[in-house]
């Protein structure tokens, strides 16, 4: 029987993962006996999730993790973080949640390890923000980490902690660098990357969207479904095959904005495309120009992580998994 | 007028730096008006050091750095650390001193920056221990950091903090990855790397030394004098030319144990070489086999960091700067 803990379980990927676990019913080769969702606010619990409970708390408080680890979950998904923009605006909060929170968690595990030999699988979500310019057009698995944001620095430090605590045998960690999620469900948000989803999701709903960059901008994406698949696979993969380098860039698809728009046209027609208004924003263009364009994610592929197949897939996943019923009914074939 | 602070000022490089500053009398283009040496125990103060004082304290206590920064030093050398073996034996102590201590220092600077715009040059000593296998025979400036020790992980996190705090404009940091220091003065020590110095220093003094690895082992070295030169240059170099990547591998010389022994023979003859006893130690051989052999330290060279020229130089520096008088008199030409 496997007990799982999802920290940040109320968030976008946490909720997707909870649904996927409800559907799977098992993890790491045995039936799920309990799944705890931990988040600042009470997480929704998807139907059918075995032994589910929702706990609230703040991981950046030194005692929160100890309480969670007392239950000795076999698999821990650590998804709690504040995102790039917020970590850049509020320096203290970013380090407190993204770095200290991660360290409190790992230290709580280490203490339980010292007491009882406890050694859970820990899946940590890192980010492409660990990379910074200059970058090659196609980035290999040996790219040096040179973050250009506090969020990226915090994720890179989380990776180092994860690798060191795993090397010491306190836990069995794996860090997965997620591509940018597209189409991100919900409302448009102010993140610099928001437009990559907005220009698809909004026109599918008959709403206008702003494109602040040129159409030849290229970036690296995964659907929420693929990302949840990475999380579940990371919980089950043989870490013996990973060796000392426990942080792995996830596979994705490399697509230009023009190719995003072509896929939208194919599925929703020229009227939908016409809802995209080009409104160049030099600040956003400058930020995006420093971002990765594509990866050769050989290690992840060799370990069995499965990416999306095409830009059209990213739109189909949105329609199948996330879109409001009216939007789904309108476009789904 | 420049005020300097040396944290870890009582250590081997701290003392060497203090002597070099006494001889220079100036730093970063203006006369030195004060030099503070901070360490756990009271640091010796070399003669002729302008406005010198020695303070004692523990950087891993949250309040220690604030007291040091209240004086608003223009240049801060952060050399305090516990070394690899100790950080591996005492996990908590390693993180407390090497990571938390560094962060307390940088945060104290950040707080003074917020109050007054204070933005000192901060020179941080990182290490080759940030690198881990697999490594190419000659390592470039873009090598990915994959530490294989807690000490290496802590130094890599210090590098990330330094880069982020500098990017945010809280300080003007530069991290220098020092080669292994050879000949390390003083007594033989138990560090895995100790023999690289022991097999030279001890025979020069007519004492036996143990060689635990094979003679074709190759590694990357700098003399204490060259390392002190790196520190002083790092305090003065134009960080505008460095860009966002503020952590730089220092140049050194790549030498095999056989070449070390040849240099010893050249300076001290076959009798000295005969004092080296080969006593293979599989554990040490295994550790050393994961260490870097050589670097192509282009960035550092372009920035004007000056390495030693030869293995013979490393021995000469020891005789000139560190050896007991009797040893110096015996071999110096
Ligand atoms: N979505 C992406 O494009 C993307 C890309 C790369 C990495 N990631 C990473 O994946 C993880 C999940 O991403 P997401 O898109 O689901 O983010 P999200 O913001 O939707 O979810 C994160 C959750 O963490 C919770 N959280 C934040 N601070 C917390 C704290 N102190 N204590 C407890 N809970 C806390 C939030 O309340 C939120 O519910 C994050 O770590 C994120 O950095 C996401
Ligand atoms: N010597 C080398 O081969 C080498 C190689 C790479 C990096 N480095 C780094 O260079 C720096 C200096 O090296 P060194 O050879 O002079 O080392 P050292 O051990 O001789 O000096 C370090 C000094 O820091 C002091 N210190 C340790 N913890 C402290 C604390 N909590 N508060 C205040 N002071 C504290 C120690 O008392 C010691 O005097 C270290 O950061 C080391 O990691 C050295």
XYZ file of C-alpha atoms and ligand atoms in Angstrom:
754
model
C 0.000 0.000 0.000
C 1.348 3.430 -0.955
C 0.720 6.652 0.930
C 1.240 9.851 -1.033
C 1.559 13.472 0.019
C 1.059 16.351 -2.400
C 2.488 19.618 -1.079
C 0.900 22.429 -3.046
C -1.996 20.052 -3.665
C -4.463 22.871 -4.225
C -2.558 24.291 -7.170
C -3.007 23.669 -10.861
C -0.672 20.682 -11.138
C -1.494 19.428 -7.636
C -5.156 19.171 -8.539
C -4.348 17.541 -11.868
C -2.120 15.037 -10.113
C -4.794 14.274 -7.508
C -7.278 13.524 -10.300
C -4.759 11.339 -12.074
C -4.035 9.408 -8.870
C -7.768 8.929 -8.319
C -8.000 7.438 -11.803
C -4.882 5.282 -11.385
C -5.719 4.050 -7.879
C -2.138 2.842 -7.450
C 1.356 4.282 -7.372
C 4.833 2.796 -7.402
C 3.530 -0.702 -7.881
C 0.951 -0.873 -5.139
C -2.546 0.341 -4.363
C -2.897 3.850 -2.965
C -4.032 3.700 0.641
C -3.975 7.389 1.416
C -3.401 10.696 -0.340
C -2.900 13.920 1.599
C -3.236 17.268 -0.146
C -1.436 20.052 1.702
C -1.756 23.710 0.757
C -2.187 27.200 2.207
C -5.928 27.059 1.584
C -8.005 23.886 1.742
C -7.500 21.811 -1.420
C -10.446 20.361 -3.305
C -10.481 16.563 -3.151
C -11.324 14.854 -6.436
C -13.845 12.057 -6.211
C -12.480 8.555 -5.986
C -9.159 9.472 -4.384
C -8.363 6.659 -1.889
C -7.983 7.715 1.745
C -7.930 11.351 0.755
C -7.532 14.213 3.183
C -6.848 17.917 2.800
C -4.592 19.724 5.263
C -3.865 23.423 5.411
C -0.640 25.044 6.508
C 2.368 27.030 5.403
C 5.432 25.009 4.359
C 7.625 28.025 5.024
C 6.953 27.677 8.757
C 9.669 25.498 10.283
C 7.206 23.118 11.975
C 4.801 22.476 9.089
C 6.854 19.788 7.371
C 7.457 17.763 10.554
C 3.719 17.398 10.993
C 3.392 16.106 7.416
C 6.321 13.692 7.683
C 5.089 12.208 10.966
C 2.647 10.286 8.761
C 5.610 8.768 6.822
C 4.233 9.076 3.288
C 5.972 6.772 0.794
C 5.864 9.296 -2.021
C 6.042 13.063 -1.600
C 5.289 15.476 -4.421
C 6.698 18.880 -3.565
C 4.878 21.381 -5.787
C 4.520 24.312 -3.395
C 6.148 27.468 -4.705
C 5.480 31.047 -5.492
C 6.077 31.832 -9.121
C 8.696 33.903 -10.846
C 7.000 37.304 -10.861
C 6.074 37.173 -7.200
C 9.500 35.878 -6.140
C 11.042 38.792 -8.032
C 8.722 41.363 -6.428
C 8.965 39.977 -2.902
C 12.537 38.833 -2.364
C 12.038 37.616 1.208
C 8.891 35.694 0.443
C 10.509 33.950 -2.514
C 13.467 32.733 -0.473
C 11.230 31.863 2.473
C 8.830 29.687 0.496
C 10.878 28.417 -2.418
C 14.177 27.828 -0.610
C 13.517 27.620 3.147
C 10.246 25.731 2.682
C 12.032 23.145 0.545
C 14.845 22.816 3.076
C 12.426 22.441 6.008
C 10.741 19.634 4.116
C 13.991 17.864 3.295
C 15.238 18.325 6.883
C 12.032 16.900 8.333
C 12.573 13.852 6.115
C 16.212 13.645 7.198
C 15.223 13.694 10.862
C 12.714 10.904 10.340
C 15.379 9.053 8.343
C 17.746 9.301 11.321
C 15.006 8.051 13.664
C 13.655 5.168 11.621
C 15.493 4.723 8.333
C 12.524 6.298 6.538
C 13.536 7.117 2.933
C 10.636 8.313 0.784
C 10.594 9.052 -2.923
C 10.503 12.839 -3.243
C 9.458 14.436 -6.524
C 10.486 18.087 -6.767
C 9.245 20.391 -9.535
C 12.036 22.525 -10.882
C 11.820 24.896 -13.804
C 13.465 26.066 -17.008
C 14.151 29.276 -15.061
C 17.335 27.596 -13.794
C 18.777 28.351 -17.239
C 19.968 31.748 -18.398
C 21.594 33.396 -21.392
C 23.643 32.726 -23.365
C 21.783 29.563 -24.394
C 22.218 27.400 -27.499
C 19.151 27.003 -29.721
C 18.844 23.403 -28.593
C 19.864 22.834 -24.989
C 21.433 19.543 -23.930
C 21.285 17.737 -20.615
C 24.680 19.140 -19.619
C 23.755 22.809 -19.843
C 25.222 24.893 -17.006
C 22.624 26.432 -14.667
C 22.798 30.232 -14.647
C 19.440 31.486 -13.390
C 18.458 35.066 -14.198
C 15.665 35.392 -11.658
C 15.420 34.821 -7.925
C 12.824 32.115 -8.633
C 15.321 30.360 -10.899
C 18.082 30.671 -8.281
C 15.753 29.220 -5.639
C 14.804 26.294 -7.867
C 18.488 25.658 -8.667
C 19.267 25.614 -4.933
C 16.361 23.222 -4.368
C 17.923 20.963 -7.009
C 21.276 21.026 -5.198
C 19.635 20.216 -1.868
C 17.639 17.403 -3.433
C 20.767 15.886 -4.975
C 22.801 16.198 -1.776
C 20.107 14.830 0.546
C 19.600 11.934 -1.866
C 23.330 11.254 -2.170
C 23.523 11.098 1.619
C 20.695 8.546 1.635
C 18.198 10.678 3.570
C 15.639 10.428 0.790
C 15.221 9.164 -2.760
C 14.743 12.394 -4.660
C 14.131 13.290 -8.262
C 13.862 16.821 -9.577
C 11.986 17.400 -12.798
C 12.390 20.620 -14.757
C 8.963 21.218 -16.192
C 8.425 22.916 -19.530
C 6.086 25.898 -19.582
C 2.572 24.591 -19.180
C 0.309 25.283 -22.125
C -2.681 25.618 -22.211
C -2.796 26.709 -18.572
C -6.478 26.507 -17.577
C -8.347 29.259 -15.761
C -8.222 33.010 -16.120
C -5.547 34.961 -17.982
C -2.759 35.853 -15.531
C -0.098 38.516 -15.430
C 2.895 36.174 -15.689
C 5.248 37.116 -18.520
C 4.551 33.680 -19.998
C 0.774 34.061 -19.686
C 0.202 35.009 -23.310
C 1.378 31.603 -24.561
C -1.818 30.181 -23.069
C -4.015 33.281 -23.349
C -3.753 33.480 -27.135
C -5.236 29.981 -27.389
C -7.573 29.641 -24.432
C -9.303 33.015 -24.832
C -10.060 32.794 -28.581
C -11.381 29.235 -28.054
C -13.922 30.854 -25.698
C -14.688 33.608 -28.187
C -12.707 36.147 -26.161
C -9.946 38.487 -27.381
C -6.329 37.976 -26.356
C -3.177 40.067 -26.570
C 0.005 38.832 -28.248
C 2.877 40.958 -26.883
C 5.732 39.341 -28.831
C 6.559 38.552 -32.430
C 5.313 35.364 -34.051
C 8.746 33.865 -34.482
C 9.281 33.574 -30.724
C 9.978 29.917 -29.953
C 9.535 28.195 -26.611
C 9.243 24.811 -24.879
C 5.873 23.455 -23.741
C 4.031 20.603 -22.097
C 0.326 20.149 -21.540
C -0.920 19.891 -17.949
C -1.714 16.235 -18.724
C 1.849 15.533 -19.833
C 3.209 17.372 -16.776
C 1.034 15.289 -14.462
C 2.295 12.232 -16.335
C 5.884 13.342 -15.584
C 5.051 13.662 -11.883
C 3.496 10.195 -11.709
C 6.353 8.653 -13.698
C 8.915 10.387 -11.470
C 7.267 8.705 -8.489
C 7.765 5.302 -10.083
C 10.950 5.486 -12.149
C 13.980 3.481 -11.023
C 16.244 6.127 -9.498
C 19.075 3.599 -9.601
C 19.200 4.314 -13.341
C 19.570 8.053 -12.711
C 22.862 8.029 -10.850
C 24.030 11.091 -8.988
C 22.409 13.605 -11.310
C 18.926 13.611 -9.929
C 17.594 16.701 -11.660
C 16.324 16.122 -15.131
C 14.959 18.351 -17.869
C 11.559 17.067 -18.973
C 10.771 16.545 -22.633
C 8.373 18.897 -24.346
C 7.579 20.333 -27.708
C 9.364 23.300 -29.217
C 6.887 25.554 -30.969
C 6.813 29.106 -32.323
C 3.946 31.483 -31.663
C 3.165 31.222 -35.390
C 2.843 27.439 -34.996
C 0.609 27.931 -31.965
C -1.628 30.149 -34.066
C -1.637 27.668 -36.970
C -2.839 24.948 -34.595
C -5.546 27.239 -33.257
C -6.635 27.986 -36.839
C -6.785 24.295 -37.648
C -9.046 23.561 -34.691
C -11.079 26.762 -34.324
C -10.776 28.566 -37.635
C -9.828 32.028 -38.826
C -12.453 33.772 -36.672
C -10.738 32.524 -33.535
C -7.332 33.629 -34.844
C -8.756 37.066 -35.576
C -9.342 37.519 -31.829
C -5.581 37.686 -31.248
C -4.489 41.312 -31.158
C -0.797 42.009 -31.711
C 0.355 44.601 -29.227
C 4.150 44.449 -29.011
C 5.504 44.897 -25.495
C 9.249 45.492 -25.479
C 9.564 44.522 -21.804
C 7.921 41.130 -22.306
C 9.822 40.576 -25.561
C 13.066 41.241 -23.706
C 12.234 38.755 -20.940
C 11.124 36.051 -23.341
C 14.211 36.485 -25.515
C 16.313 35.069 -22.664
C 14.163 31.928 -22.331
C 14.999 28.481 -23.669
C 13.738 27.663 -27.148
C 14.188 23.911 -27.250
C 15.845 21.023 -25.446
C 17.347 17.718 -26.410
C 15.954 15.975 -23.320
C 17.734 12.669 -23.879
C 17.991 11.609 -20.256
C 14.278 12.060 -19.606
C 13.321 10.217 -22.782
C 15.667 7.351 -21.920
C 14.040 7.159 -18.485
C 10.607 6.828 -20.055
C 9.127 10.303 -19.565
C 6.549 10.825 -22.341
C 6.067 14.270 -23.933
C 3.114 15.618 -25.901
C 3.244 14.912 -29.615
C 2.163 18.174 -31.195
C 0.820 21.661 -30.736
C -2.614 20.366 -31.737
C -2.357 17.945 -28.788
C -1.874 20.835 -26.384
C -5.164 22.326 -27.567
C -6.985 18.966 -27.531
C -5.860 18.281 -23.956
C -7.270 21.633 -22.933
C -10.586 20.909 -24.607
C -10.787 17.416 -23.106
C -9.495 18.096 -19.584
C -10.095 21.734 -18.706
C -12.300 23.808 -21.013
C -15.747 24.902 -19.833
C -18.427 22.597 -21.245
C -19.667 25.156 -23.792
C -16.172 25.665 -25.189
C -15.509 21.945 -25.347
C -18.807 21.241 -27.107
C -18.110 23.935 -29.658
C -14.708 22.693 -30.875
C -14.258 19.109 -29.942
C -14.282 16.693 -32.809
C 40.191 55.311 1.126
C 39.220 51.650 1.084
C 38.047 49.639 4.077
C 38.364 45.870 3.754
C 36.925 43.011 5.780
C 38.375 39.494 5.680
C 35.951 36.898 7.023
C 37.955 33.823 7.868
C 40.932 36.150 8.262
C 42.744 33.769 10.586
C 42.880 30.987 8.020
C 45.622 30.061 5.613
C 44.457 32.262 2.730
C 43.115 34.982 5.041
C 46.534 35.400 6.605
C 48.209 35.349 3.203
C 45.794 37.991 1.964
C 46.357 40.162 5.025
C 50.105 40.058 4.400
C 49.604 40.895 0.736
C 47.360 43.849 1.631
C 49.973 45.088 4.109
C 52.542 45.009 1.303
C 50.191 46.650 -1.239
C 48.864 49.336 1.099
C 46.016 50.008 -1.340
C 43.059 48.232 -2.850
C 40.628 48.990 -5.628
C 42.480 52.126 -6.635
C 42.772 53.828 -3.263
C 44.789 53.592 -0.070
C 43.659 51.107 2.545
C 42.337 52.907 5.592
C 41.249 49.884 7.595
C 41.388 46.122 7.446
C 39.309 43.956 9.776
C 40.138 40.272 10.220
C 37.190 38.263 11.490
C 37.462 34.636 12.580
C 36.367 32.199 15.282
C 39.638 32.653 17.121
C 41.629 35.889 17.180
C 43.518 36.359 13.889
C 47.175 37.321 13.851
C 47.675 40.807 12.395
C 50.653 41.102 10.040
C 52.872 44.107 10.581
C 52.208 47.145 8.421
C 48.519 46.455 7.811
C 46.789 49.864 7.816
C 44.072 50.376 10.435
C 44.087 46.684 11.264
C 41.848 45.061 13.818
C 40.986 41.481 14.688
C 37.449 40.542 15.686
C 36.243 37.174 16.872
C 32.830 35.673 16.293
C 30.898 32.959 14.524
C 29.499 33.847 11.081
C 26.927 31.085 11.428
C 25.197 33.080 14.178
C 22.487 35.224 12.624
C 23.689 38.460 14.270
C 27.430 38.190 13.576
C 27.333 39.573 10.028
C 25.210 42.614 10.950
C 27.863 43.721 13.399
C 30.530 43.434 10.681
C 28.492 45.242 8.048
C 27.624 48.137 10.379
C 31.151 49.336 9.608
C 30.309 49.441 5.859
C 33.515 47.891 4.476
C 34.072 48.646 0.785
C 35.519 45.226 0.012
C 34.538 42.005 1.760
C 36.503 38.788 1.353
C 34.369 35.869 2.470
C 36.767 32.993 3.161
C 35.109 31.405 6.194
C 34.167 27.796 5.629
C 34.620 24.369 7.005
C 36.278 22.050 4.544
C 35.019 19.078 2.653
C 35.799 16.284 5.090
C 34.280 18.072 8.064
C 31.175 19.126 6.113
C 30.714 15.503 5.104
C 31.128 14.217 8.656
C 28.950 16.887 10.292
C 26.042 17.575 7.962
C 24.396 20.229 10.144
C 27.602 22.113 10.789
C 28.455 22.213 7.087
C 25.102 23.690 6.111
C 25.136 26.046 9.087
C 28.545 27.543 8.358
C 28.983 27.157 4.619
C 25.398 27.921 3.539
C 23.617 29.769 6.361
C 26.713 31.761 7.295
C 27.057 32.922 3.693
C 23.380 33.826 3.502
C 23.479 35.758 6.795
C 26.381 37.748 5.408
C 24.659 38.505 2.118
C 21.400 39.382 3.923
C 23.193 41.756 6.275
C 24.625 43.474 3.195
C 21.178 43.556 1.589
C 19.667 45.195 4.660
C 22.336 47.873 4.699
C 21.803 48.279 0.941
C 18.103 48.920 1.578
C 18.940 51.455 4.297
C 21.706 53.396 2.592
C 22.397 52.141 -0.937
C 25.552 50.451 0.353
C 26.860 48.064 -2.317
C 30.252 46.528 -1.466
C 32.474 44.345 -3.599
C 32.151 40.827 -2.188
C 34.754 38.200 -3.061
C 33.568 34.661 -2.341
C 35.860 31.651 -2.443
C 34.217 28.730 -4.174
C 35.819 25.445 -5.004
C 36.374 22.803 -7.669
C 34.148 20.631 -5.463
C 31.161 22.166 -7.297
C 32.064 19.821 -10.169
C 31.347 16.108 -10.268
C 31.689 13.157 -12.570
C 31.466 12.586 -15.442
C 34.011 15.290 -16.285
C 35.922 15.865 -19.513
C 39.731 15.781 -19.270
C 39.810 19.541 -19.819
C 36.871 21.369 -18.288
C 35.517 24.506 -19.938
C 33.854 27.546 -18.388
C 30.404 26.158 -19.241
C 30.698 22.927 -17.281
C 27.498 22.014 -15.447
C 27.800 22.013 -11.640
C 27.086 18.591 -10.132
C 28.699 18.500 -6.707
C 29.399 15.117 -5.140
C 29.931 16.323 -1.596
C 27.904 18.423 0.807
C 30.751 20.952 0.816
C 30.484 21.200 -2.983
C 26.701 21.584 -2.797
C 27.089 24.336 -0.199
C 29.656 26.173 -2.315
C 27.399 25.849 -5.399
C 24.496 27.326 -3.411
C 26.757 30.130 -2.240
C 27.547 30.822 -5.903
C 23.837 30.999 -6.731
C 23.150 33.376 -3.840
C 26.091 35.547 -4.820
C 24.872 35.785 -8.409
C 21.274 36.526 -7.416
C 22.122 39.133 -4.764
C 24.462 40.807 -7.255
C 21.885 40.721 -10.056
C 19.418 42.400 -7.709
C 21.971 45.138 -7.019
C 22.353 44.401 -3.301
C 26.074 43.867 -3.667
C 28.792 43.594 -6.296
C 29.825 39.977 -5.950
C 32.398 37.784 -7.587
C 32.886 34.112 -6.823
C 36.235 32.545 -7.565
C 36.638 28.785 -7.791
C 40.085 28.181 -6.361
C 42.317 25.355 -7.557
C 43.674 23.034 -4.895
C 46.328 24.938 -3.002
C 49.801 23.446 -3.272
C 52.101 23.575 -1.328
C 49.774 24.122 1.602
C 52.009 25.322 4.454
C 51.874 23.917 7.957
C 51.437 20.392 9.217
C 50.247 17.417 7.146
C 46.459 17.215 7.422
C 43.946 14.445 6.940
C 42.150 15.963 3.934
C 41.966 13.568 0.983
C 43.937 16.151 -0.992
C 46.587 16.524 1.712
C 49.125 14.256 0.066
C 49.531 16.606 -2.933
C 51.276 18.995 -0.534
C 52.664 16.456 1.922
C 54.805 14.662 -0.682
C 56.622 17.923 -1.393
C 56.641 19.817 1.889
C 57.711 16.914 4.093
C 60.662 15.684 1.981
C 61.885 19.289 1.653
C 62.124 19.226 5.463
C 63.835 15.828 5.421
C 60.675 14.092 6.630
C 58.971 11.059 5.064
C 55.601 11.397 3.298
C 53.011 8.915 2.096
C 51.775 8.819 -1.501
C 48.399 7.026 -1.478
C 47.643 7.217 -5.237
C 49.369 6.291 -8.449
C 51.811 8.675 -10.089
C 49.673 9.305 -13.133
C 46.968 11.033 -11.086
C 46.506 14.523 -12.525
C 45.017 17.520 -10.751
C 44.702 21.338 -10.844
C 46.768 23.546 -8.543
C 47.627 27.063 -7.504
C 50.197 28.280 -5.021
C 48.965 30.211 -1.977
C 50.618 33.273 -3.514
C 48.678 32.889 -6.763
C 45.453 32.310 -4.805
C 46.010 35.476 -2.784
C 46.651 37.232 -6.089
C 43.262 35.988 -7.341
C 41.570 37.375 -4.227
C 43.190 40.782 -4.608
C 42.449 40.905 -8.334
C 38.845 39.866 -7.710
C 38.520 42.859 -5.400
C 39.636 45.179 -8.189
C 38.435 43.663 -11.462
C 35.717 45.454 -13.424
C 32.625 43.369 -12.704
C 30.900 45.146 -15.586
C 33.002 42.934 -17.848
C 31.768 39.789 -16.104
C 28.080 40.065 -16.914
C 25.555 37.922 -15.093
C 27.866 34.948 -14.606
C 29.702 36.053 -11.522
C 31.311 32.768 -10.568
C 34.544 32.040 -12.348
C 36.937 29.121 -12.397
C 40.412 30.347 -11.562
C 43.386 29.430 -13.737
C 45.924 26.977 -12.423
C 48.413 24.423 -13.549
C 47.521 20.860 -14.423
C 50.158 18.505 -13.118
C 50.521 14.771 -12.491
C 51.966 13.363 -9.295
C 54.911 12.188 -11.411
C 55.493 15.783 -12.528
C 55.282 16.942 -8.915
C 57.959 14.445 -8.008
C 60.132 15.473 -10.972
C 59.991 19.081 -9.774
C 60.910 18.004 -6.259
C 63.855 16.028 -7.659
C 65.032 19.028 -9.642
C 65.035 21.274 -6.576
C 65.902 18.887 -3.752
C 67.459 15.836 -5.402
C 66.934 12.108 -5.321
C 67.358 11.855 -1.536
C 64.286 13.991 -1.023
C 62.302 11.916 -3.542
C 63.337 8.761 -1.704
C 61.403 9.998 1.352
C 58.125 9.495 -0.533
C 56.661 6.106 0.382
C 54.059 4.673 -1.989
C 51.248 3.204 0.040
C 48.215 2.823 -2.245
C 44.924 3.666 -0.536
C 41.927 2.554 -2.586
C 39.556 4.891 -0.739
C 41.640 7.980 -1.474
C 42.301 6.821 -5.041
C 38.527 6.491 -5.549
C 37.827 10.003 -4.233
C 40.595 11.596 -6.278
C 39.491 9.821 -9.449
C 36.318 11.945 -9.454
C 38.246 15.227 -9.203
C 38.958 17.630 -12.053
C 42.197 17.105 -13.938
C 42.482 20.364 -15.854
C 40.515 23.447 -16.876
C 40.472 25.770 -19.819
C 39.889 28.837 -17.636
C 39.368 31.292 -20.476
C 37.093 33.706 -18.666
C 39.482 34.143 -15.766
C 42.468 34.617 -18.056
C 40.578 37.194 -20.124
C 39.739 39.050 -16.900
C 43.404 39.224 -15.968
C 43.710 36.542 -13.281
C 47.332 35.334 -13.321
C 48.162 31.662 -12.639
C 51.422 30.089 -11.561
C 53.742 29.160 -14.409
C 55.072 25.757 -13.430
C 55.276 23.039 -10.838
C 58.744 24.337 -9.932
C 57.090 27.692 -9.133
C 54.805 26.018 -6.624
C 57.822 24.715 -4.759
C 59.708 28.021 -5.013
C 56.725 29.931 -3.610
C 56.685 27.590 -0.648
C 60.382 28.080 -0.017
C 60.125 31.863 -0.355
C 56.856 32.500 1.488
C 56.221 29.701 3.949
C 59.028 27.247 4.647
C 60.788 27.292 8.016
C 64.071 29.202 7.782
C 66.221 26.051 7.921
C 64.323 24.452 5.041
C 64.452 27.634 2.988
C 68.203 28.049 3.566
C 68.838 24.460 2.535
C 67.166 24.540 -0.877
C 66.784 28.083 -2.041
C 68.969 29.035 -4.949
N 3.008 25.715 -14.351
C 4.186 25.817 -14.942
O 4.332 26.272 -16.098
C 5.422 25.387 -14.193
C 6.625 25.333 -14.884
C 7.763 24.950 -14.203
C 7.680 24.644 -12.862
N 6.510 24.708 -12.194
C 6.482 24.366 -10.778
O 5.542 23.354 -10.558
C 4.931 23.519 -9.282
C 3.425 23.534 -9.398
O 3.065 24.498 -10.372
P 1.566 24.986 -10.540
O 1.487 25.543 -11.891
O 0.649 23.941 -10.094
O 1.568 26.196 -9.504
P 0.354 26.737 -8.614
O 0.719 28.124 -8.193
O -0.945 26.536 -9.296
O 0.410 25.755 -7.359
C 1.349 25.914 -6.326
C 0.595 25.678 -5.027
O 1.512 25.806 -3.956
C 0.847 26.413 -2.893
N 1.786 27.032 -1.980
C 2.538 28.136 -2.197
N 3.242 28.442 -1.107
C 2.916 27.522 -0.176
C 3.316 27.333 1.170
N 4.197 28.172 1.765
N 2.797 26.292 1.857
C 1.915 25.457 1.269
N 1.494 25.594 -0.008
C 2.002 26.623 -0.717
C -0.041 27.444 -3.552
O -1.092 27.840 -2.670
C -0.512 26.708 -4.783
O -1.739 26.078 -4.573
C 5.532 24.781 -8.699
O 6.609 24.423 -7.848
C 6.063 25.508 -9.887
O 7.151 26.350 -9.552
C 5.357 25.055 -12.844
N 42.835 25.869 0.402
C 42.270 25.331 -0.683
O 42.839 24.429 -1.351
C 40.926 25.830 -1.119
C 40.427 25.412 -2.358
C 39.176 25.861 -2.759
C 38.463 26.712 -1.936
N 38.940 27.102 -0.742
C 38.146 28.001 0.071
O 38.888 29.154 0.383
C 38.537 29.628 1.677
C 39.769 29.796 2.545
O 40.493 28.591 2.513
P 41.704 28.303 3.530
O 42.520 27.256 2.910
O 42.297 29.598 3.954
O 40.880 27.646 4.739
P 41.170 27.716 6.299
O 40.413 26.606 6.919
O 42.625 27.831 6.542
O 40.503 29.121 6.691
C 39.131 29.271 6.882
C 38.932 30.131 8.117
O 37.523 30.345 8.297
C 37.301 30.323 9.686
N 35.909 30.000 9.973
C 35.288 28.800 9.797
N 34.021 28.878 10.233
C 33.830 30.133 10.654
C 32.727 30.801 11.220
N 31.550 30.176 11.413
N 32.865 32.105 11.584
C 34.047 32.737 11.386
N 35.128 32.151 10.843
C 35.020 30.852 10.501
C 38.232 29.259 10.224
O 38.447 29.445 11.626
C 39.473 29.460 9.382
O 40.400 30.316 10.026
C 37.533 28.627 2.219
O 36.230 29.146 1.979
C 37.750 27.403 1.394
O 36.562 26.646 1.296
C 40.168 26.693 -0.322
